[in-house]
Every structure is written in structure tokens, then in C-alpha cells.
């Protein structure tokens, strides 16, 4: 049984130089050739290369295309799938894939923080770990995963929390689901996965415009009001447990009458609350004004979920119910 490897570019594939900086150019065969131990995996790798790009250039449509191709691979008998890409957007792409991935076979994302021209490049070790996770019976049923630095993270929880460290990927709310130890995949936690989001129309998804606004100290309402019109939804990254300056509360309430507005926290860990604080601009006030509670979802993941739901044609009630399930 094969492991299918999809390569999308990113630092893991960045060698050679253009204008003094590295650019994505290595293909899957080059990546595999740099990994000692891959031949002992017990499963051949079947490589499918996409044009290598920095992950800042990836699109929702491309990731859904990857999911379709990965689905075809597992329907054709692949034991699991690995996707390599840039790390910058990996926390979003992996979550997008996870939301629609319907198979028990693992879909494992990885990349590298150090490019192949640097001492201690981490791409080969990450690729080997990802391939091991893709073939591990213990990783079945966990959805899309991120294998990095010999840790296994749920796409649902993982964050990129450092700009250069090889240990950049952490799951602040849940910790890693498991570890790769002496080549063995040890899964410690098996979170429940909500059923996949279905009915996503790629054109409707492309057209769905979701804004993300991070609230900051002493902010007036004009900037926020300026984000509209032309948006189909908004994610607000509020202070702490989901608070905004009181001047913003009526503006958010008015927006929430027109489009779904999801409340999240800008802190990087923990949940927004529902009913603890009562001031104007508090989480309870914003809830009364019609904002949807993002729960434990960070702003970036909330934006992925909201846009996907809009792409699936979900109405307000369905969006609120989905955030209650996923948040
Ligand atoms: N800028 C790169 C990218 O996301 C960073 C990386 O791959 O680590 O494509």
C-alpha cells in the first residue's frame, strides 16, 4: 500500500537562490532523496507535485483540490496521505482540509522552518515523521494532522507560534495528540471530530468574503465600519474572553443584523466566554447583539470555518449551530 505525497512548495522545498534569497523549487523526488530512513517505511511513496509556491499564495480552491486528489488516492487504496507546504498558512490549510476530510486514513501536513541549504534543516525529519504518521494505524480516524518536530497535532488545534523556531507548531488548548518516538507513532489523545462539512460549492466559496478584525486599545468605530460593505461575514478577535471597546458594540450589533459576525479571542489560547461579564462591549452584551460565539476557535480557524460554511450555503441558524459544534 502506498503513501501518496503531495508537494505544494514552501521552505521545505526552497533551495537555490533568486535575488539572494531561496525560492521554492524542489520537487517531491528531491525531498524524498534527502530523507534517510524513508526506504524502511514499508510503504512506497507515490509523489504528486503541484507547482511549488510560498504558502502565502495558496488558495481555498487549491486546498479543496488537494483534498479531492487525496480522497481519490485513498479510494484507490493509499494507506494515508502526506502534504508538504509552507508553514506560514499551514494552520489554516490543515484545518480547512480537516473540516471536509471524510476518510479514516490520515491526511498529514508538514513543512520545514529551515530551508534545505541551512545547517540542521528540519524538512527531512518532518517528512519522515509525517510519512510514519500517515501509515500508523493509531493515527486513523483523527482527520487532518500536522506532523512537526516529532509531534502530532490535530489540525483543529494547531497554531504556528514562532516565526523561526523548528518547534513553531504547538496546540495551546489541547497539546499534541501524540509523538513520534524511535520511529513509532504514539497517540495519547483521540479528540472527537464533528462530521465533515458537506455541500461546499467552489464558486460560492471563492465569492465568500470574510473579514477578520483584531480589536486594539483605544480604537474608534470608524475602522471597523470601513470594512463594510462588500463582506459576507466578519470574525472579530476581541480582547481576553471576547471584549471590545464599548463604542464598537453598537456597530458590531448592526453588522450582525446583516451578516454573521463571530466573536473570538485575540489572546492565542482559551475560549471566549458567554455570560460572565455584563458591560457594554462584553461577551454577554455582544451575544445579546447577535454575535456568534467562536468558543475555543482562534480567529484564523474561525475565519476558515465561517468562509467554508458560507461556501456551503449555510444560513444564520446553521452557522450558529456549526460554531457551537466546532468551537
Ligand atoms: N514563507 C514560507 C512559506 O510559508 C515559510 C515556510 O515554509 O516555513 O511558504
mmCIF file of C-alpha atoms and ligand atoms in Angstrom:
data_model
loop_
_atom_site.group_PDB
_atom_site.id
_atom_site.type_symbol
_atom_site.label_atom_id
_atom_site.label_comp_id
_atom_site.label_asym_id
_atom_site.label_seq_id
_atom_site.Cartn_x
_atom_site.Cartn_y
_atom_site.Cartn_z
ATOM 1 C CA UNK A 1 0.000 0.000 0.000
ATOM 2 C CA UNK A 2 1.339 3.381 -0.973
ATOM 3 C CA UNK A 3 1.562 6.698 0.822
ATOM 4 C CA UNK A 4 0.706 9.483 -1.571
ATOM 5 C CA UNK A 5 2.857 12.581 -1.175
ATOM 6 C CA UNK A 6 1.517 15.893 -2.472
ATOM 7 C CA UNK A 7 4.074 18.695 -2.627
ATOM 8 C CA UNK A 8 2.912 22.312 -2.729
ATOM 9 C CA UNK A 9 6.181 24.201 -2.096
ATOM 10 C CA UNK A 10 7.209 26.206 0.975
ATOM 11 C CA UNK A 11 10.532 26.394 2.787
ATOM 12 C CA UNK A 12 10.893 22.604 2.787
ATOM 13 C CA UNK A 13 11.291 22.886 -0.997
ATOM 14 C CA UNK A 14 13.265 26.129 -1.089
ATOM 15 C CA UNK A 15 16.778 25.724 -2.443
ATOM 16 C CA UNK A 16 18.814 27.678 -4.946
ATOM 17 C CA UNK A 17 18.590 31.386 -4.938
ATOM 18 C CA UNK A 18 16.885 34.174 -6.772
ATOM 19 C CA UNK A 19 17.998 37.706 -5.947
ATOM 20 C CA UNK A 20 19.986 36.391 -2.971
ATOM 21 C CA UNK A 21 17.032 34.588 -1.320
ATOM 22 C CA UNK A 22 15.787 30.998 -1.529
ATOM 23 C CA UNK A 23 12.731 30.159 -3.613
ATOM 24 C CA UNK A 24 10.524 27.077 -3.781
ATOM 25 C CA UNK A 25 11.785 24.780 -6.481
ATOM 26 C CA UNK A 26 12.451 21.240 -5.165
ATOM 27 C CA UNK A 27 10.095 18.509 -6.350
ATOM 28 C CA UNK A 28 8.886 15.529 -4.328
ATOM 29 C CA UNK A 29 11.652 13.279 -5.686
ATOM 30 C CA UNK A 30 14.254 15.716 -4.317
ATOM 31 C CA UNK A 31 12.542 15.856 -0.941
ATOM 32 C CA UNK A 32 12.387 12.074 -0.680
ATOM 33 C CA UNK A 33 16.022 11.670 -1.724
ATOM 34 C CA UNK A 34 17.060 13.819 1.258
ATOM 35 C CA UNK A 35 15.336 11.597 3.865
ATOM 36 C CA UNK A 36 17.360 8.773 5.357
ATOM 37 C CA UNK A 37 15.057 6.024 6.644
ATOM 38 C CA UNK A 38 12.186 6.612 4.263
ATOM 39 C CA UNK A 39 13.070 3.450 2.344
ATOM 40 C CA UNK A 40 12.428 1.440 5.535
ATOM 41 C CA UNK A 41 8.895 2.782 5.914
ATOM 42 C CA UNK A 42 7.444 -0.377 4.405
ATOM 43 C CA UNK A 43 5.217 1.597 2.029
ATOM 44 C CA UNK A 44 6.339 3.130 -1.267
ATOM 45 C CA UNK A 45 5.755 6.860 -1.750
ATOM 46 C CA UNK A 46 3.773 7.956 -4.766
ATOM 47 C CA UNK A 47 4.656 11.598 -5.471
ATOM 48 C CA UNK A 48 2.296 14.189 -6.969
ATOM 49 C CA UNK A 49 3.926 17.582 -7.439
ATOM 50 C CA UNK A 50 1.990 20.828 -7.704
ATOM 51 C CA UNK A 51 3.850 23.962 -8.817
ATOM 52 C CA UNK A 52 5.912 24.954 -5.727
ATOM 53 C CA UNK A 53 4.773 28.232 -4.184
ATOM 54 C CA UNK A 54 5.243 30.160 -0.934
ATOM 55 C CA UNK A 55 2.276 29.193 1.213
ATOM 56 C CA UNK A 56 1.105 32.803 1.292
ATOM 57 C CA UNK A 57 -0.090 32.178 -2.289
ATOM 58 C CA UNK A 58 -2.231 29.117 -1.583
ATOM 59 C CA UNK A 59 -5.989 29.401 -2.007
ATOM 60 C CA UNK A 60 -9.058 27.684 -0.572
ATOM 61 C CA UNK A 61 -9.778 26.271 -4.006
ATOM 62 C CA UNK A 62 -6.314 24.709 -4.220
ATOM 63 C CA UNK A 63 -6.657 23.093 -0.808
ATOM 64 C CA UNK A 64 -10.081 21.678 -1.665
ATOM 65 C CA UNK A 65 -8.487 20.390 -4.881
ATOM 66 C CA UNK A 66 -5.804 18.738 -2.767
ATOM 67 C CA UNK A 67 -8.496 17.134 -0.606
ATOM 68 C CA UNK A 68 -10.247 15.789 -3.730
ATOM 69 C CA UNK A 69 -6.990 14.343 -5.051
ATOM 70 C CA UNK A 70 -6.154 12.891 -1.626
ATOM 71 C CA UNK A 71 -9.652 11.368 -1.465
ATOM 72 C CA UNK A 72 -9.130 9.744 -4.839
ATOM 73 C CA UNK A 73 -5.802 8.389 -3.575
ATOM 74 C CA UNK A 74 -7.289 6.720 -0.501
ATOM 75 C CA UNK A 75 -10.274 5.460 -2.505
ATOM 76 C CA UNK A 76 -7.654 3.927 -4.790
ATOM 77 C CA UNK A 77 -6.029 2.116 -1.854
ATOM 78 C CA UNK A 78 -3.449 4.523 -0.391
ATOM 79 C CA UNK A 79 -2.839 3.870 3.312
ATOM 80 C CA UNK A 80 -2.501 7.585 4.020
ATOM 81 C CA UNK A 81 -1.568 10.928 2.506
ATOM 82 C CA UNK A 82 1.177 13.470 3.232
ATOM 83 C CA UNK A 83 1.112 17.065 2.003
ATOM 84 C CA UNK A 84 4.157 19.325 2.208
ATOM 85 C CA UNK A 85 3.743 23.083 2.048
ATOM 86 C CA UNK A 86 4.949 26.346 3.548
ATOM 87 C CA UNK A 87 4.446 26.708 7.255
ATOM 88 C CA UNK A 88 3.036 30.232 7.222
ATOM 89 C CA UNK A 89 -0.523 29.245 6.383
ATOM 90 C CA UNK A 90 -0.383 25.594 7.426
ATOM 91 C CA UNK A 91 -2.582 26.116 10.489
ATOM 92 C CA UNK A 92 -5.331 27.368 8.155
ATOM 93 C CA UNK A 93 -4.920 24.949 5.241
ATOM 94 C CA UNK A 94 -4.757 21.884 7.504
ATOM 95 C CA UNK A 95 -7.910 22.999 9.315
ATOM 96 C CA UNK A 96 -9.724 23.677 6.039
ATOM 97 C CA UNK A 97 -8.803 20.162 4.878
ATOM 98 C CA UNK A 98 -9.830 18.687 8.224
ATOM 99 C CA UNK A 99 -13.272 20.260 8.028
ATOM 100 C CA UNK A 100 -14.076 18.374 4.821
ATOM 101 C CA UNK A 101 -11.934 15.218 5.127
ATOM 102 C CA UNK A 102 -14.333 12.262 5.308
ATOM 103 C CA UNK A 103 -11.891 9.334 5.500
ATOM 104 C CA UNK A 104 -10.329 7.386 8.375
ATOM 105 C CA UNK A 105 -6.988 7.452 6.554
ATOM 106 C CA UNK A 106 -4.679 10.155 7.914
ATOM 107 C CA UNK A 107 -4.108 13.303 5.856
ATOM 108 C CA UNK A 108 -0.860 14.652 7.287
ATOM 109 C CA UNK A 109 0.552 18.115 6.660
ATOM 110 C CA UNK A 110 4.146 19.081 7.237
ATOM 111 C CA UNK A 111 6.820 21.532 6.140
ATOM 112 C CA UNK A 112 10.063 22.985 7.407
ATOM 113 C CA UNK A 113 11.250 26.036 9.279
ATOM 114 C CA UNK A 114 14.839 25.804 8.000
ATOM 115 C CA UNK A 115 15.372 25.536 4.275
ATOM 116 C CA UNK A 116 17.486 22.722 2.798
ATOM 117 C CA UNK A 117 20.556 24.969 2.374
ATOM 118 C CA UNK A 118 20.828 25.583 6.145
ATOM 119 C CA UNK A 119 22.600 23.549 8.809
ATOM 120 C CA UNK A 120 20.065 21.477 10.725
ATOM 121 C CA UNK A 121 17.374 21.718 8.054
ATOM 122 C CA UNK A 122 14.263 20.146 9.603
ATOM 123 C CA UNK A 123 12.428 19.196 6.400
ATOM 124 C CA UNK A 124 13.745 15.624 6.103
ATOM 125 C CA UNK A 125 12.894 14.750 9.732
ATOM 126 C CA UNK A 126 9.441 16.313 9.418
ATOM 127 C CA UNK A 127 8.739 14.485 6.162
ATOM 128 C CA UNK A 128 9.798 11.170 7.678
ATOM 129 C CA UNK A 129 7.630 11.779 10.747
ATOM 130 C CA UNK A 130 4.674 12.726 8.537
ATOM 131 C CA UNK A 131 5.079 9.573 6.434
ATOM 132 C CA UNK A 132 5.171 7.493 9.605
ATOM 133 C CA UNK A 133 2.007 9.138 10.879
ATOM 134 C CA UNK A 134 0.318 8.592 7.501
ATOM 135 C CA UNK A 135 0.952 4.843 7.777
ATOM 136 C CA UNK A 136 0.221 4.467 11.503
ATOM 137 C CA UNK A 137 -2.925 2.525 12.447
ATOM 138 C CA UNK A 138 -3.097 4.672 15.609
ATOM 139 C CA UNK A 139 -3.485 7.820 13.506
ATOM 140 C CA UNK A 140 -6.557 6.544 11.655
ATOM 141 C CA UNK A 141 -9.770 8.396 12.356
ATOM 142 C CA UNK A 142 -8.028 11.545 13.594
ATOM 143 C CA UNK A 143 -8.692 13.581 10.462
ATOM 144 C CA UNK A 144 -6.125 16.019 9.125
ATOM 145 C CA UNK A 145 -2.994 16.140 11.237
ATOM 146 C CA UNK A 146 0.172 18.190 11.389
ATOM 147 C CA UNK A 147 3.411 16.279 11.980
ATOM 148 C CA UNK A 148 6.205 18.595 13.014
ATOM 149 C CA UNK A 149 9.239 18.348 15.300
ATOM 150 C CA UNK A 150 8.294 14.725 16.059
ATOM 151 C CA UNK A 151 4.923 15.818 17.415
ATOM 152 C CA UNK A 152 1.475 15.017 16.051
ATOM 153 C CA UNK A 153 -1.079 17.813 16.237
ATOM 154 C CA UNK A 154 -4.772 17.928 15.373
ATOM 155 C CA UNK A 155 -5.336 20.388 12.529
ATOM 156 C CA UNK A 156 -8.234 21.688 14.606
ATOM 157 C CA UNK A 157 -5.962 22.900 17.413
ATOM 158 C CA UNK A 158 -2.539 23.569 15.958
ATOM 159 C CA UNK A 159 -1.023 27.050 15.751
ATOM 160 C CA UNK A 160 2.204 28.425 14.290
ATOM 161 C CA UNK A 161 3.501 30.305 17.302
ATOM 162 C CA UNK A 162 7.054 31.249 16.350
ATOM 163 C CA UNK A 163 8.484 32.836 13.207
ATOM 164 C CA UNK A 164 11.736 30.831 13.060
ATOM 165 C CA UNK A 165 11.855 28.054 15.672
ATOM 166 C CA UNK A 166 11.773 24.444 14.485
ATOM 167 C CA UNK A 167 9.320 23.904 17.347
ATOM 168 C CA UNK A 168 6.971 26.559 15.966
ATOM 169 C CA UNK A 169 3.864 24.353 15.913
ATOM 170 C CA UNK A 170 2.009 23.922 19.175
ATOM 171 C CA UNK A 171 -1.569 23.279 20.217
ATOM 172 C CA UNK A 172 -2.108 25.745 23.082
ATOM 173 C CA UNK A 173 -5.529 24.452 24.103
ATOM 174 C CA UNK A 174 -5.014 20.737 23.761
ATOM 175 C CA UNK A 175 -1.331 19.876 23.474
ATOM 176 C CA UNK A 176 -0.074 17.440 20.851
ATOM 177 C CA UNK A 177 -2.189 14.362 20.192
ATOM 178 C CA UNK A 178 0.947 12.257 20.123
ATOM 179 C CA UNK A 179 4.635 11.908 19.430
ATOM 180 C CA UNK A 180 6.915 10.038 17.076
ATOM 181 C CA UNK A 181 9.351 8.109 19.272
ATOM 182 C CA UNK A 182 12.115 5.975 17.752
ATOM 183 C CA UNK A 183 10.054 5.893 14.600
ATOM 184 C CA UNK A 184 6.902 4.734 16.378
ATOM 185 C CA UNK A 185 3.759 6.855 16.359
ATOM 186 C CA UNK A 186 2.429 7.118 19.912
ATOM 187 C CA UNK A 187 -1.063 8.645 20.039
ATOM 188 C CA UNK A 188 -2.032 9.800 23.528
ATOM 189 C CA UNK A 189 -5.339 11.594 22.943
ATOM 190 C CA UNK A 190 -8.167 10.973 20.484
ATOM 191 C CA UNK A 191 -10.447 14.026 20.309
ATOM 192 C CA UNK A 192 -13.898 13.639 18.834
ATOM 193 C CA UNK A 193 -14.313 15.089 15.365
ATOM 194 C CA UNK A 194 -17.522 16.746 14.240
ATOM 195 C CA UNK A 195 -18.896 15.307 10.978
ATOM 196 C CA UNK A 196 -17.363 16.836 7.837
ATOM 197 C CA UNK A 197 -18.875 19.966 6.300
ATOM 198 C CA UNK A 198 -20.596 18.970 3.061
ATOM 199 C CA UNK A 199 -22.152 20.748 0.121
ATOM 200 C CA UNK A 200 -19.349 23.267 -0.424
ATOM 201 C CA UNK A 201 -19.653 24.933 -3.809
ATOM 202 C CA UNK A 202 -16.189 26.061 -5.026
ATOM 203 C CA UNK A 203 -17.546 29.127 -6.833
ATOM 204 C CA UNK A 204 -19.641 30.205 -3.844
ATOM 205 C CA UNK A 205 -16.576 29.641 -1.651
ATOM 206 C CA UNK A 206 -14.419 31.799 -3.912
ATOM 207 C CA UNK A 207 -17.012 34.540 -3.797
ATOM 208 C CA UNK A 208 -17.468 34.442 0.003
ATOM 209 C CA UNK A 209 -15.677 37.423 1.547
ATOM 210 C CA UNK A 210 -14.945 37.144 5.256
ATOM 211 C CA UNK A 211 -13.091 39.892 7.109
ATOM 212 C CA UNK A 212 -11.025 39.439 10.261
ATOM 213 C CA UNK A 213 -10.734 42.402 12.569
ATOM 214 C CA UNK A 214 -8.434 42.434 15.588
ATOM 215 C CA UNK A 215 -9.594 44.871 18.229
ATOM 216 C CA UNK A 216 -6.920 47.159 19.731
ATOM 217 C CA UNK A 217 -6.635 49.640 22.593
ATOM 218 C CA UNK A 218 -8.463 52.949 22.302
ATOM 219 C CA UNK A 219 -9.894 52.109 18.904
ATOM 220 C CA UNK A 220 -12.752 54.064 17.385
ATOM 221 C CA UNK A 221 -15.571 52.506 15.402
ATOM 222 C CA UNK A 222 -14.721 54.041 12.014
ATOM 223 C CA UNK A 223 -12.103 51.486 11.041
ATOM 224 C CA UNK A 224 -14.485 48.641 11.744
ATOM 225 C CA UNK A 225 -17.373 50.263 9.892
ATOM 226 C CA UNK A 226 -14.986 50.782 6.952
ATOM 227 C CA UNK A 227 -14.652 47.031 6.478
ATOM 228 C CA UNK A 228 -18.164 47.006 5.068
ATOM 229 C CA UNK A 229 -19.947 46.804 2.664
ATOM 230 C CA UNK A 230 -18.721 44.002 0.432
ATOM 231 C CA UNK A 231 -18.259 41.415 3.146
ATOM 232 C CA UNK A 232 -20.376 38.326 3.722
ATOM 233 C CA UNK A 233 -19.131 37.724 7.241
ATOM 234 C CA UNK A 234 -16.812 39.020 9.930
ATOM 235 C CA UNK A 235 -14.620 37.447 12.589
ATOM 236 C CA UNK A 236 -13.764 39.726 15.494
ATOM 237 C CA UNK A 237 -10.649 38.958 17.536
ATOM 238 C CA UNK A 238 -11.618 40.633 20.785
ATOM 239 C CA UNK A 239 -9.700 41.281 23.971
ATOM 240 C CA UNK A 240 -9.405 38.467 26.505
ATOM 241 C CA UNK A 241 -12.621 36.500 26.875
ATOM 242 C CA UNK A 242 -14.265 38.384 23.993
ATOM 243 C CA UNK A 243 -14.483 42.079 24.807
ATOM 244 C CA UNK A 244 -14.393 45.195 22.636
ATOM 245 C CA UNK A 245 -14.391 48.951 23.424
ATOM 246 C CA UNK A 246 -17.987 49.957 24.190
ATOM 247 C CA UNK A 247 -18.094 52.291 21.155
ATOM 248 C CA UNK A 248 -17.707 49.266 18.892
ATOM 249 C CA UNK A 249 -20.575 47.278 20.394
ATOM 250 C CA UNK A 250 -23.468 49.000 18.521
ATOM 251 C CA UNK A 251 -21.514 48.874 15.244
ATOM 252 C CA UNK A 252 -20.947 45.147 15.679
ATOM 253 C CA UNK A 253 -24.603 44.690 16.573
ATOM 254 C CA UNK A 254 -25.674 46.448 13.382
ATOM 255 C CA UNK A 255 -23.261 44.365 11.323
ATOM 256 C CA UNK A 256 -24.557 41.198 12.997
ATOM 257 C CA UNK A 257 -28.057 42.050 11.749
ATOM 258 C CA UNK A 258 -26.738 41.946 8.186
ATOM 259 C CA UNK A 259 -24.051 39.226 8.132
ATOM 260 C CA UNK A 260 -22.739 36.548 10.515
ATOM 261 C CA UNK A 261 -20.264 38.075 12.980
ATOM 262 C CA UNK A 262 -18.191 35.615 15.023
ATOM 263 C CA UNK A 263 -16.562 36.587 18.316
ATOM 264 C CA UNK A 264 -13.137 35.097 19.128
ATOM 265 C CA UNK A 265 -10.231 35.991 21.396
ATOM 266 C CA UNK A 266 -7.025 37.620 20.251
ATOM 267 C CA UNK A 267 -5.074 36.033 23.146
ATOM 268 C CA UNK A 268 -3.950 32.873 21.341
ATOM 269 C CA UNK A 269 -5.378 30.368 23.817
ATOM 270 C CA UNK A 270 -8.534 29.732 25.772
ATOM 271 C CA UNK A 271 -12.198 30.254 24.987
ATOM 272 C CA UNK A 272 -14.321 33.347 24.666
ATOM 273 C CA UNK A 273 -16.959 33.374 27.393
ATOM 274 C CA UNK A 274 -20.768 33.704 27.138
ATOM 275 C CA UNK A 275 -22.235 35.017 30.347
ATOM 276 C CA UNK A 276 -19.645 36.263 32.847
ATOM 277 C CA UNK A 277 -19.212 39.988 32.127
ATOM 278 C CA UNK A 278 -22.060 42.393 31.588
ATOM 279 C CA UNK A 279 -20.599 45.769 30.479
ATOM 280 C CA UNK A 280 -21.333 47.267 27.062
ATOM 281 C CA UNK A 281 -18.831 45.560 24.751
ATOM 282 C CA UNK A 282 -18.543 42.472 26.960
ATOM 283 C CA UNK A 283 -19.103 38.952 25.654
ATOM 284 C CA UNK A 284 -22.624 38.777 27.120
ATOM 285 C CA UNK A 285 -23.546 42.161 25.596
ATOM 286 C CA UNK A 286 -22.181 41.138 22.196
ATOM 287 C CA UNK A 287 -24.066 37.871 22.378
ATOM 288 C CA UNK A 288 -27.293 39.793 23.001
ATOM 289 C CA UNK A 289 -26.474 41.895 19.940
ATOM 290 C CA UNK A 290 -26.388 38.748 17.793
ATOM 291 C CA UNK A 291 -22.708 37.828 17.592
ATOM 292 C CA UNK A 292 -21.918 34.123 17.218
ATOM 293 C CA UNK A 293 -19.666 32.661 19.918
ATOM 294 C CA UNK A 294 -16.415 31.245 18.484
ATOM 295 C CA UNK A 295 -15.692 29.183 21.604
ATOM 296 C CA UNK A 296 -12.165 27.792 21.586
ATOM 297 C CA UNK A 297 -11.552 28.517 17.920
ATOM 298 C CA UNK A 298 -8.800 31.057 17.354
ATOM 299 C CA UNK A 299 -9.576 33.906 14.923
ATOM 300 C CA UNK A 300 -7.823 32.276 11.958
ATOM 301 C CA UNK A 301 -9.595 28.950 12.362
ATOM 302 C CA UNK A 302 -12.910 30.740 12.916
ATOM 303 C CA UNK A 303 -12.390 32.586 9.646
ATOM 304 C CA UNK A 304 -11.745 29.306 7.809
ATOM 305 C CA UNK A 305 -14.887 27.736 9.265
ATOM 306 C CA UNK A 306 -17.083 30.751 8.554
ATOM 307 C CA UNK A 307 -15.922 31.043 4.956
ATOM 308 C CA UNK A 308 -16.380 27.316 4.372
ATOM 309 C CA UNK A 309 -19.900 27.444 5.816
ATOM 310 C CA UNK A 310 -20.744 30.390 3.552
ATOM 311 C CA UNK A 311 -19.339 28.349 0.653
ATOM 312 C CA UNK A 312 -21.724 25.560 1.667
ATOM 313 C CA UNK A 313 -24.673 27.982 1.607
ATOM 314 C CA UNK A 314 -25.291 27.751 5.374
ATOM 315 C CA UNK A 315 -27.872 30.135 6.805
ATOM 316 C CA UNK A 316 -27.555 32.001 10.109
ATOM 317 C CA UNK A 317 -29.004 29.220 12.235
ATOM 318 C CA UNK A 318 -26.787 26.641 10.580
ATOM 319 C CA UNK A 319 -23.732 28.856 11.109
ATOM 320 C CA UNK A 320 -24.535 29.313 14.804
ATOM 321 C CA UNK A 321 -25.080 25.569 15.195
ATOM 322 C CA UNK A 322 -21.820 24.774 13.392
ATOM 323 C CA UNK A 323 -19.845 27.119 15.675
ATOM 324 C CA UNK A 324 -21.488 25.513 18.692
ATOM 325 C CA UNK A 325 -20.234 22.132 17.415
ATOM 326 C CA UNK A 326 -16.768 23.179 16.257
ATOM 327 C CA UNK A 327 -15.972 25.917 18.765
HETATM 328 N N1 LIG B 1 7.319 31.628 3.920
HETATM 329 C C1 LIG B 1 7.378 30.184 3.906
HETATM 330 C C2 LIG B 1 6.059 29.640 3.404
HETATM 331 O O1 LIG B 1 5.109 29.587 4.146
HETATM 332 C C3 LIG B 1 7.666 29.705 5.269
HETATM 333 C C4 LIG B 1 7.798 28.233 5.407
HETATM 334 O O2 LIG B 1 7.560 27.440 4.549
HETATM 335 O O3 LIG B 1 8.164 27.839 6.522
HETATM 336 O O4 LIG B 1 5.980 29.269 2.275
#
